[in-house]
mmCIF file of C-alpha atoms in Angstrom:
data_model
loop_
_atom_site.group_PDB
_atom_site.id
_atom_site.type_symbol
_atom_site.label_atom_id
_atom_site.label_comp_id
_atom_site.label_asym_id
_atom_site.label_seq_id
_atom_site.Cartn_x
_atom_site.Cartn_y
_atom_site.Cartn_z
ATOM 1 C CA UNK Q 52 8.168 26.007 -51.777
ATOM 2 C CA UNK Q 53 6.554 25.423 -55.029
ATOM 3 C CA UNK Q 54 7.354 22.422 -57.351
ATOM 4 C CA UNK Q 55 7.665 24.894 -59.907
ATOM 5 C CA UNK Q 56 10.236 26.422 -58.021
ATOM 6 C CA UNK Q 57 11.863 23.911 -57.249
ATOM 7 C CA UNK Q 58 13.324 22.872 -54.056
ATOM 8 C CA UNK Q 59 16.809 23.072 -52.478
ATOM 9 C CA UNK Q 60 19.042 20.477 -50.757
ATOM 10 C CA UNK Q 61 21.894 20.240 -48.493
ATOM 11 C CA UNK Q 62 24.864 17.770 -48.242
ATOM 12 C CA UNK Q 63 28.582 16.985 -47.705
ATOM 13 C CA UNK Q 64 29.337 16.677 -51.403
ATOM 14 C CA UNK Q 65 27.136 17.983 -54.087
ATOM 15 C CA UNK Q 66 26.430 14.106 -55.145
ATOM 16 C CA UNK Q 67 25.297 13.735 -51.221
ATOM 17 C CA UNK Q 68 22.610 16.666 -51.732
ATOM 18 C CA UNK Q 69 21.547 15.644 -55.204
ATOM 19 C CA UNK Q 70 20.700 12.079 -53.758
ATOM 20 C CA UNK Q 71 18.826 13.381 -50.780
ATOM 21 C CA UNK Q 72 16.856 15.906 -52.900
ATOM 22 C CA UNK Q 73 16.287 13.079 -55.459
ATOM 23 C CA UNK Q 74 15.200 10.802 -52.438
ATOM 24 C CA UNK Q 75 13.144 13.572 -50.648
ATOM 25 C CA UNK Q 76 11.163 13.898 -53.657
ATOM 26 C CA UNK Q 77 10.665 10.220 -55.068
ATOM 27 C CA UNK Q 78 12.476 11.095 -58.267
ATOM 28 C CA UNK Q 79 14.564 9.817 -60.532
ATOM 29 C CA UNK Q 80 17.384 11.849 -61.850
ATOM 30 C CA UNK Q 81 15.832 12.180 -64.815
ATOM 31 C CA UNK Q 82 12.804 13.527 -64.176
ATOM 32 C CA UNK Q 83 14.477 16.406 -62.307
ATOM 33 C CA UNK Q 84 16.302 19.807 -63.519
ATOM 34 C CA UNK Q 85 19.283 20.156 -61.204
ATOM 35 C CA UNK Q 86 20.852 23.514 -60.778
ATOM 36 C CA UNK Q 87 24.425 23.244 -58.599
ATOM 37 C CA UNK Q 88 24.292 26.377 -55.789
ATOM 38 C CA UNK Q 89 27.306 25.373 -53.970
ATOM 39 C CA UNK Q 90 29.951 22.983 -54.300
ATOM 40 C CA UNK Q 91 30.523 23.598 -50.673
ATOM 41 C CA UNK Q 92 33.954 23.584 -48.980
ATOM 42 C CA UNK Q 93 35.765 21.065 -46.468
ATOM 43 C CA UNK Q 94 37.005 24.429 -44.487
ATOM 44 C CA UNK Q 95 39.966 24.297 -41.995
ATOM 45 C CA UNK Q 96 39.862 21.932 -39.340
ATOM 46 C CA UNK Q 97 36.257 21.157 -39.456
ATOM 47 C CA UNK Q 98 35.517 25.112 -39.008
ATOM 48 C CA UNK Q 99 33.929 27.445 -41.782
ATOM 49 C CA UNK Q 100 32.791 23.418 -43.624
ATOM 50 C CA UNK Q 101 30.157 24.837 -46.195
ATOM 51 C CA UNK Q 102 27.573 22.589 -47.410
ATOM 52 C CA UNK Q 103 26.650 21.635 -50.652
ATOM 53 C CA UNK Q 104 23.332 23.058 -52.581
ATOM 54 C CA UNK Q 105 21.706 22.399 -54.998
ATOM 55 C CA UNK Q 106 18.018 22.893 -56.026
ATOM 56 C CA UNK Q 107 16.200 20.488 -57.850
ATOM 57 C CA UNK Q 108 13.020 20.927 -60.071
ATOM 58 C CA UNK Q 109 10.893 18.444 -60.905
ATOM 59 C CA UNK Q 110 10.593 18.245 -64.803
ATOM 60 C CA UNK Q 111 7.098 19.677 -65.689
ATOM 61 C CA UNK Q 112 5.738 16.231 -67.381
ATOM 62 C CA UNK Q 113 7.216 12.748 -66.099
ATOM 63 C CA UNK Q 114 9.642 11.607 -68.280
ATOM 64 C CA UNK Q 115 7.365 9.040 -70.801
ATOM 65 C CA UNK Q 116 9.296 5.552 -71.213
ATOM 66 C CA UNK Q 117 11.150 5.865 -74.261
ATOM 67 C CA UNK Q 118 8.988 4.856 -77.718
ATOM 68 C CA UNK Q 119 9.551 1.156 -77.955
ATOM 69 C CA UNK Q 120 11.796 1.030 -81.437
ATOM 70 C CA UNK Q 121 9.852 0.737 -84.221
ATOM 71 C CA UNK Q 122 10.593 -3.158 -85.267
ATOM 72 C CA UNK Q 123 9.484 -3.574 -88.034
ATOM 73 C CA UNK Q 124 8.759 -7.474 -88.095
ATOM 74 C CA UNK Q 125 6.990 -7.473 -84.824
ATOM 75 C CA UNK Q 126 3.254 -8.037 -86.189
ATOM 76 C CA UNK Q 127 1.396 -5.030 -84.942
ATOM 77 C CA UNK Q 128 -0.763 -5.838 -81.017
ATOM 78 C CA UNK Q 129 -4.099 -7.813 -82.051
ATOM 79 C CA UNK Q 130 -5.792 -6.107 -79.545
ATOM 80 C CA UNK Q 131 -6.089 -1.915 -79.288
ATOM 81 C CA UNK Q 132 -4.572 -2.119 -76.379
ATOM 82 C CA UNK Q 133 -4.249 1.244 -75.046
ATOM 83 C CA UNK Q 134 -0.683 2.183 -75.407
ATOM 84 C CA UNK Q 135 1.554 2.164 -72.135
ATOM 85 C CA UNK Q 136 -1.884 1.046 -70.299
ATOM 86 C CA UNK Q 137 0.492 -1.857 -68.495
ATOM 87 C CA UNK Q 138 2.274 0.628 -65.352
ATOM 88 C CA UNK Q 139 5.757 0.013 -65.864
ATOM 89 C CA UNK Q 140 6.581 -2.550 -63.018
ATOM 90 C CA UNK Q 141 7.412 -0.755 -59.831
ATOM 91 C CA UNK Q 142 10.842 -0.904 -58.145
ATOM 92 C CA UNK Q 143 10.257 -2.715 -54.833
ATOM 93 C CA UNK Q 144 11.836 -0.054 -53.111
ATOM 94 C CA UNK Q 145 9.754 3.092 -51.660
ATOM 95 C CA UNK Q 146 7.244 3.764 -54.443
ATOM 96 C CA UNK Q 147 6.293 6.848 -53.040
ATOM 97 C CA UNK Q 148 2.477 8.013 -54.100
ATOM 98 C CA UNK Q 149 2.517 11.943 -55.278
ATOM 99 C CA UNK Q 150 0.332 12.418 -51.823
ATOM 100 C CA UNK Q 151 3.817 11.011 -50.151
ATOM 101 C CA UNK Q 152 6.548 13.391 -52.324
ATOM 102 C CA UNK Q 153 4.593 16.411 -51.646
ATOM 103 C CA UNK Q 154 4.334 15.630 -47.636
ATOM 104 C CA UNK Q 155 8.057 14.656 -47.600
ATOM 105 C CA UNK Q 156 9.122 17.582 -49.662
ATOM 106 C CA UNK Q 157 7.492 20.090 -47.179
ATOM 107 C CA UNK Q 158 8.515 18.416 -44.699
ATOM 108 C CA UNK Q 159 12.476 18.001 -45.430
ATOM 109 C CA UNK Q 160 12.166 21.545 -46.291
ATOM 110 C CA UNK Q 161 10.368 22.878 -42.923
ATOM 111 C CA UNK Q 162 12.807 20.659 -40.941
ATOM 112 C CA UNK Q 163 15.722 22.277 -42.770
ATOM 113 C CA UNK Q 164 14.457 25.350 -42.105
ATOM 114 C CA UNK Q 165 14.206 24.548 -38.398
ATOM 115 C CA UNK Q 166 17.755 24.007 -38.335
ATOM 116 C CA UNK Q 167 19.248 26.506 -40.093
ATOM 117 C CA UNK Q 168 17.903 28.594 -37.586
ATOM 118 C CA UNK Q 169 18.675 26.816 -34.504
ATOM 119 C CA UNK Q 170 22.574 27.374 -35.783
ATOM 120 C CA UNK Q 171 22.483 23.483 -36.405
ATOM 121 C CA UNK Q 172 24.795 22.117 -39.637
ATOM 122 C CA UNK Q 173 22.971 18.909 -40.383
ATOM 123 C CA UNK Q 174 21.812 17.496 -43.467
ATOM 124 C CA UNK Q 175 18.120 16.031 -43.649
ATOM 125 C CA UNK Q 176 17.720 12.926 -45.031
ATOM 126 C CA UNK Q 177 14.842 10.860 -46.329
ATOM 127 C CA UNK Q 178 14.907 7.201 -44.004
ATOM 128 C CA UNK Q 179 13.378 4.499 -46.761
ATOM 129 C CA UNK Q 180 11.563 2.118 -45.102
ATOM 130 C CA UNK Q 181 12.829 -1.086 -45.882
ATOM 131 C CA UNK Q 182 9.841 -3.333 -44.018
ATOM 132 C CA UNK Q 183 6.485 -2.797 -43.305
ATOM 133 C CA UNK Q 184 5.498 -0.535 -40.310
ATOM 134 C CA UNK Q 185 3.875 -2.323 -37.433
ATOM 135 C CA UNK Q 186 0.794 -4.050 -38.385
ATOM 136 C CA UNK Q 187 -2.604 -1.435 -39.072
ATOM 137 C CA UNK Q 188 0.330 1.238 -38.787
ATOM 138 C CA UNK Q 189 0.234 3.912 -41.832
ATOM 139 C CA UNK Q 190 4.262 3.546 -42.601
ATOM 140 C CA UNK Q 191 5.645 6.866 -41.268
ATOM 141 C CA UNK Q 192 8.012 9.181 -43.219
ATOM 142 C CA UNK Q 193 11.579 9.135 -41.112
ATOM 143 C CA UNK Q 194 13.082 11.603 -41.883
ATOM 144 C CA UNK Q 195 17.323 11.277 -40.464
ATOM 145 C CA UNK Q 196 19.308 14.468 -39.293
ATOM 146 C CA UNK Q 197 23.022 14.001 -39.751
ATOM 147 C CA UNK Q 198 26.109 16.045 -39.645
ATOM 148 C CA UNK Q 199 28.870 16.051 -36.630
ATOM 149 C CA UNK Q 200 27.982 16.631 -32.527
ATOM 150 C CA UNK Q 201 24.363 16.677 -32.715
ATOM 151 C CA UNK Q 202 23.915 15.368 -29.171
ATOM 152 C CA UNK Q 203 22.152 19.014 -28.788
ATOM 153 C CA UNK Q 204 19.472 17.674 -30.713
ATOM 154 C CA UNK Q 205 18.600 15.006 -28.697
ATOM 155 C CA UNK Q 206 18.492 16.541 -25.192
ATOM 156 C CA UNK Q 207 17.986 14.748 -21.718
ATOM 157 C CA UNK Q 208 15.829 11.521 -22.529
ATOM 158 C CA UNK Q 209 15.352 13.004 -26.210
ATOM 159 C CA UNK Q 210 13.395 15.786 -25.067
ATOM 160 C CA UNK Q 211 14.338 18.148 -27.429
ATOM 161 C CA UNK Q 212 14.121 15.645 -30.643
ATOM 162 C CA UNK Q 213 10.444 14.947 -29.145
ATOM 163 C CA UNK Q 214 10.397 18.565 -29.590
ATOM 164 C CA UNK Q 215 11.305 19.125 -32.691
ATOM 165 C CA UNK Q 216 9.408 16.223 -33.793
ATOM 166 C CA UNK Q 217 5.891 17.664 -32.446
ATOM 167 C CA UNK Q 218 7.172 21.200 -34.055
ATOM 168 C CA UNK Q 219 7.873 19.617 -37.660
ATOM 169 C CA UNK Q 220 4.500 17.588 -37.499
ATOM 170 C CA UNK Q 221 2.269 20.854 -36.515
ATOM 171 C CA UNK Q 222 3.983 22.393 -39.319
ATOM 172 C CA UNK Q 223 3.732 20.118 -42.285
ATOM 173 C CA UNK Q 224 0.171 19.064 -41.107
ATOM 174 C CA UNK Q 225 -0.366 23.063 -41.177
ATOM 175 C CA UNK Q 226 0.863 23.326 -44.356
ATOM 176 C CA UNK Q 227 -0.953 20.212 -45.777
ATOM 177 C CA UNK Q 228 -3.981 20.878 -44.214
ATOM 178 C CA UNK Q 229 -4.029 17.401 -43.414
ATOM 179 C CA UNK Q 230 -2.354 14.366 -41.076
ATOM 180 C CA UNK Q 231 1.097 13.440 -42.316
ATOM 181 C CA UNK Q 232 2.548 10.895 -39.478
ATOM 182 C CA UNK Q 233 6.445 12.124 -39.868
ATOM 183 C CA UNK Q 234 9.022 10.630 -37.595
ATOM 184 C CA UNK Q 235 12.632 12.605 -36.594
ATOM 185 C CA UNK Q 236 15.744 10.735 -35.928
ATOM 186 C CA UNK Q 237 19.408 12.170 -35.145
ATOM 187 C CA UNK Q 238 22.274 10.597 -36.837
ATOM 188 C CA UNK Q 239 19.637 7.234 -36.286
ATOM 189 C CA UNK Q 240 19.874 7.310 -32.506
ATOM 190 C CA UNK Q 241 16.097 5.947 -32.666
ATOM 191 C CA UNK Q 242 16.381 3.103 -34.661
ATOM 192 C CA UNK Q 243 19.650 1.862 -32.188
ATOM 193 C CA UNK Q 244 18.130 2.885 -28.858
ATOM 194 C CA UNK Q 245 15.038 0.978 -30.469
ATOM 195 C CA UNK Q 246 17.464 -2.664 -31.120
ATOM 196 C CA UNK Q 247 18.853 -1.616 -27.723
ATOM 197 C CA UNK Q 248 15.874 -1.222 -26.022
ATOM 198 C CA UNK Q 249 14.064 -4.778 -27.627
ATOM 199 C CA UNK Q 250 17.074 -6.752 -26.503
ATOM 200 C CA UNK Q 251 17.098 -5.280 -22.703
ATOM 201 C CA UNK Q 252 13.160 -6.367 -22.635
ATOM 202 C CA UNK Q 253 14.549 -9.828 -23.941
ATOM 203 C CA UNK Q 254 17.122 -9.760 -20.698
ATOM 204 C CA UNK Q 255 14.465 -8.617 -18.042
ATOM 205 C CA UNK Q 256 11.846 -10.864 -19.086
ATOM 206 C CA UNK Q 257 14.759 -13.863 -18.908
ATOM 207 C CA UNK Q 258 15.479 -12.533 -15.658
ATOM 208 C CA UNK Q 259 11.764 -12.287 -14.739
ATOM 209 C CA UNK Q 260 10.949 -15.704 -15.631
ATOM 210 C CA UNK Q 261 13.768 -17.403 -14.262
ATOM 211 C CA UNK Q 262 14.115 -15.438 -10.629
ATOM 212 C CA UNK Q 263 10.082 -15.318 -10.619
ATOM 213 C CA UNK Q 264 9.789 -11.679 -9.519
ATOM 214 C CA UNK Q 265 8.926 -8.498 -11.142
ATOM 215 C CA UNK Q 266 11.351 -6.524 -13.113
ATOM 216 C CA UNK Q 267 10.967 -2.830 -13.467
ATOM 217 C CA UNK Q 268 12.792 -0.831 -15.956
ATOM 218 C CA UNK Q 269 14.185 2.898 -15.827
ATOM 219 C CA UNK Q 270 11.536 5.717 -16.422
ATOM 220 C CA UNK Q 271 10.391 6.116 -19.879
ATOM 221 C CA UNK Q 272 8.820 8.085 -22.262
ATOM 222 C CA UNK Q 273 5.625 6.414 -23.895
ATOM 223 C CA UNK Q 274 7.348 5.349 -27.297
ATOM 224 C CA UNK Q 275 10.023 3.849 -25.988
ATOM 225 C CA UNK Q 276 7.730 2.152 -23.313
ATOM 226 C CA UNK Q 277 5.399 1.190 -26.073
ATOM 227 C CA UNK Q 278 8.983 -0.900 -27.737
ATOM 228 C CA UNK Q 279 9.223 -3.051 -24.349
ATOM 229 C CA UNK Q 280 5.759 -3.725 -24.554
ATOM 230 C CA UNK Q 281 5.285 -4.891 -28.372
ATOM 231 C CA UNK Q 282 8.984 -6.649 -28.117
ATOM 232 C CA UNK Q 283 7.538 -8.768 -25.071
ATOM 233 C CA UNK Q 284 3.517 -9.835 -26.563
ATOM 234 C CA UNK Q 285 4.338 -12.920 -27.688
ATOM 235 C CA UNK Q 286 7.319 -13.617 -24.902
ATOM 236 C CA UNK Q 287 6.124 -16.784 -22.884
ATOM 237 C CA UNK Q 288 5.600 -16.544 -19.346
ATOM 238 C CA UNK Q 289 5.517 -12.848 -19.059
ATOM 239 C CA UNK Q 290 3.258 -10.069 -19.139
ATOM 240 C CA UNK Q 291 4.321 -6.519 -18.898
ATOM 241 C CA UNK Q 292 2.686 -3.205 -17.699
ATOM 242 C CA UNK Q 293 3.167 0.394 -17.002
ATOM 243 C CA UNK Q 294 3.124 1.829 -13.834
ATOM 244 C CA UNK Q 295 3.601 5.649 -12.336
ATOM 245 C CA UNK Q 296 2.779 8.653 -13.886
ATOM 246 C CA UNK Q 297 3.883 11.355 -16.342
ATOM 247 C CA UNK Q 298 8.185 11.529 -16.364
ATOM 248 C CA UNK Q 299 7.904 8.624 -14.146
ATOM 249 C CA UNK Q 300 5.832 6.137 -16.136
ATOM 250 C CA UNK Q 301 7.820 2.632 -16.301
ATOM 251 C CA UNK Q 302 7.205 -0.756 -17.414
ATOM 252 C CA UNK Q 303 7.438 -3.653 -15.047
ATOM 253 C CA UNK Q 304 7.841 -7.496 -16.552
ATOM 254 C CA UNK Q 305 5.596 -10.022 -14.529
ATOM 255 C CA UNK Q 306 6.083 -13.551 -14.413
ATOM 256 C CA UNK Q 307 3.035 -15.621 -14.847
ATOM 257 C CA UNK Q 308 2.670 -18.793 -14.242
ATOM 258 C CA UNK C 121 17.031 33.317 -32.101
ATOM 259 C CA UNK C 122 14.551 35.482 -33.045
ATOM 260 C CA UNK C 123 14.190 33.978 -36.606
ATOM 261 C CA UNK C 124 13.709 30.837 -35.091
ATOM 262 C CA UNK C 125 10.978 31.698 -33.383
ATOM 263 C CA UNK C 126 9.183 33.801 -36.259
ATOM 264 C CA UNK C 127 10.262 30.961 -38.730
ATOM 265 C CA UNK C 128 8.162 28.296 -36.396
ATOM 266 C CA UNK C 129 5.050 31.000 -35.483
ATOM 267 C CA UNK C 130 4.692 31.589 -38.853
ATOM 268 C CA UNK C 131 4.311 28.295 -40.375
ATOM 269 C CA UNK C 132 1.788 27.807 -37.550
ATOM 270 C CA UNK C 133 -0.460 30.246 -37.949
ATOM 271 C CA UNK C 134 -3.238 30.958 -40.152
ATOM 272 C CA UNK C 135 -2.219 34.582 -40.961
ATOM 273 C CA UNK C 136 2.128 34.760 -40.948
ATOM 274 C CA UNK C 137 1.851 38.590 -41.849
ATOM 275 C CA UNK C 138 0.896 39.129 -37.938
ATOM 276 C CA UNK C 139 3.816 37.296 -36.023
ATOM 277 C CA UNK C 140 5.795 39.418 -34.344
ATOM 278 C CA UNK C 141 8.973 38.913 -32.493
ATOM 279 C CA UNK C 142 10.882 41.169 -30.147
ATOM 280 C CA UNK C 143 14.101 40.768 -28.681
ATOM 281 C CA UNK C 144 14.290 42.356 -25.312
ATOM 282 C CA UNK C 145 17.953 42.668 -23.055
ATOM 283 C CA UNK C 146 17.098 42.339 -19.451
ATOM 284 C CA UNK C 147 19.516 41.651 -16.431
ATOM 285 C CA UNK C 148 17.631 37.872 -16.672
ATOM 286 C CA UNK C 149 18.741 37.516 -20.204
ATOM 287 C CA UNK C 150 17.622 37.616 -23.645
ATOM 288 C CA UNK C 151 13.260 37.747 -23.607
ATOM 289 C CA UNK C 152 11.775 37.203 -26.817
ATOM 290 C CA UNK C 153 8.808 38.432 -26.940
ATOM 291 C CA UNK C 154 5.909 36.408 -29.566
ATOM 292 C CA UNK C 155 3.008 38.306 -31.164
ATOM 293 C CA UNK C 156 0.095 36.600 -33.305
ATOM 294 C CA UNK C 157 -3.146 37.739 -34.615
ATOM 295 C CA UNK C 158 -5.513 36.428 -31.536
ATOM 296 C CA UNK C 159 -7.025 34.144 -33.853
ATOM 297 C CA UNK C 160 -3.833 32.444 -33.814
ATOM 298 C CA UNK C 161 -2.671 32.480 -30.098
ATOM 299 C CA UNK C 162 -4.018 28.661 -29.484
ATOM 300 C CA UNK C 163 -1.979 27.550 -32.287
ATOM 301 C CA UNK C 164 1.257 28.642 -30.528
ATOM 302 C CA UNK C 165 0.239 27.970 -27.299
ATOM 303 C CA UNK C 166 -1.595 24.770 -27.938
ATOM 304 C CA UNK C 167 -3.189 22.458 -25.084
ATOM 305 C CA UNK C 168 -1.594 23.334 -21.735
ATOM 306 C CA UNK C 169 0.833 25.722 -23.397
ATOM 307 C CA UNK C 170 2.596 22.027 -25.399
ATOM 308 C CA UNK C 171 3.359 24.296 -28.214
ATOM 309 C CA UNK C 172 4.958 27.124 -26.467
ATOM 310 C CA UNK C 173 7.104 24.712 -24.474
ATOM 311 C CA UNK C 174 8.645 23.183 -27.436
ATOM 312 C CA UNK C 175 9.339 26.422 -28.893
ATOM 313 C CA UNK C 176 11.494 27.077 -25.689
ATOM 314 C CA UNK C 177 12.752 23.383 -25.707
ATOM 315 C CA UNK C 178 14.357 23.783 -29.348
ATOM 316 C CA UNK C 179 15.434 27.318 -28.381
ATOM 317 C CA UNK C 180 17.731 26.279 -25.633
ATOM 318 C CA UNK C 181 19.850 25.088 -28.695
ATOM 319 C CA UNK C 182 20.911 27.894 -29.899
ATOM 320 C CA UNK C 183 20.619 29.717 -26.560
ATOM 321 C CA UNK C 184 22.771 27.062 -25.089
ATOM 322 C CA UNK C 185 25.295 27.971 -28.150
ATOM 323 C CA UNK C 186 26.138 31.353 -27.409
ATOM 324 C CA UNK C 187 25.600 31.257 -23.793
ATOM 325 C CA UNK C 188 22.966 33.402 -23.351
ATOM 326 C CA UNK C 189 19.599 33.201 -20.548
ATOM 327 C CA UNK C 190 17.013 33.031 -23.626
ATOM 328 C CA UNK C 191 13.322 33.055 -22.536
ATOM 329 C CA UNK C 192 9.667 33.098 -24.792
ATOM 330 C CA UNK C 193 6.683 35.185 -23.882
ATOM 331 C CA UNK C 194 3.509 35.140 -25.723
ATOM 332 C CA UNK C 195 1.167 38.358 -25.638
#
């Protein structure tokens, strides 16, 4: 979809799909047209729930800062500076670049898309990324899919949100003509099987250390392997490595003396 | 179903006007049936047929759903 067009958003409440269009984009209220689709409904007992639309249109010019009022006993700049040269200073949060808006705009709307099809009432959501990524790691876009009994999206060892992950990447980088690194997460079962998954390494490699022997975790699939492994580096007095192939890949914790 | 599968194939593919999709009933199940220009059959295929599989993978969703044996072809 065109910026001209604009682009529409889903949510519980309208004010939940204004903020997640506002967020998808990297705009500010007011440098957006909002048009209200559907207020949604709550339904009966959970059944017939309608979301909220809305589409939002970026205003065709950024919104200038407002004129600085014209006082008149401030003596007039000494210098011709040139006027608004100084960028306005940046909120620390998520200043997106227009390279970012436009990757996470088509790809909040091709994951949408995706899901509307599958039958799937869930509400995509724009993850901001609070830290830096992982050091020499371009910052991914995260991109959060939440509504009620998504399990279905997750699948046996999250095979199917691995799915839809490699689907929604071949698509926007289709689209783009270009490499856009975009994560998936379901109702942010990655980011807590991630904290699970560092503090279990923490346990092993305890248990590792202090019994001496080898501890080798449950099968794995390479991201979650590659957790175990960054979580342990700088652990002292253990070294960790995969083993097996394919489905059956798993990372052992070694001692070392 | 089938608009799943034609919304995916078509933002894959270099020319969208080709995909085709055809539902067929067999005793097995639901068999949908994916057409692209040939130009585009790698992109839905991909490398050891990684693209075709996670078509199928996201269509047990809704095939899961309403209960129904769903399967993909590509010709």
């Amino acid at each position: 979809m065109t910026s001209s067009t604009g682009a529409e958003f889903h949510g519980k409440t309208v004010e939940e799909a204004i903020q997640a269009g506002l967020a998808a984009l990297g705009l500010k209220q007011n440098q957006v047209t909002i048009e209200v689709l559907s207020k949604g409904s709550r339904g009966l007992l959970g059944f017939g729930a309608e979301d909220a639309r809305v589409r939002i249109t970026p205003l065709a010019t950024p919104t200038p800062p407002p004129p600085p009022p014209p006082a008149a006993s401030a003596p007039p700049p000494t210098t011709p500076a040139p006027a608004a040269a100084a960028p306005a200073p940046q909120p620390p949060a998520a200043p997106r670049s227009p390279a970012d808006a436009e990757a996470i705009e088509a790809a909040v709307e091709l994951l949408q898309g995706m899901l509307d099809r599958m039958g799937v009432r869930a509400t995509v959501r724009v993850v901001e990324r609070t830290g830096a990524g992982e050091e020499g790691d371009e910052a991914p876009i995260v991109l959060n899919i939440e509504g009620e009994d998504l399990g279905v999206l997750i699948g046996r060892r999250s095979e199917t949100l691995g799915a839809i992950q490699y689907l929604l990447r071949l698509m926007v980088n289709h689209r783009l003509r270009r490499w856009v690194n975009v994560e998936v997460d379901v109702q942010g079962y990655k980011a807590r099987r991630e904290d699970q998954l560092r503090k279990l390494a923490v346990r092993m490699a305890e248990k590792a250390v202090s019994s001496g022997r080898a501890v080798t975790l449950e099968a794995m699939p390479a991201r979650e392997r590659r957790i175990v492994h960054i979580a342990l580096r700088n652990y002292p007095g253990v070294t960790t490595q995969s083993f097996g192939e394919g489905e059956h890949r798993k990372v052992t914790i070694i001692p070392v003396k | 179903m089938k608009e799943l599968v034609e919304y995916i194939a078509r933002n894959l593919v270099d020319d969208p006007e080709a995909v085709r999709v055809k539902e067929v009933r067999t005793s097995q199940g639901l068999v949908l049936s994916l057409r692209v220009a040939r130009a585009d059959m790698g992109r839905v295929i991909g490398k050891e047929g990684r693209v075709a599989n996670a078509i199928r993978t996201v269509l047990r969703v809704p095939a899961a759903r309403s209960g129904k044996q769903v399967s993909l072809e590509i010709d």
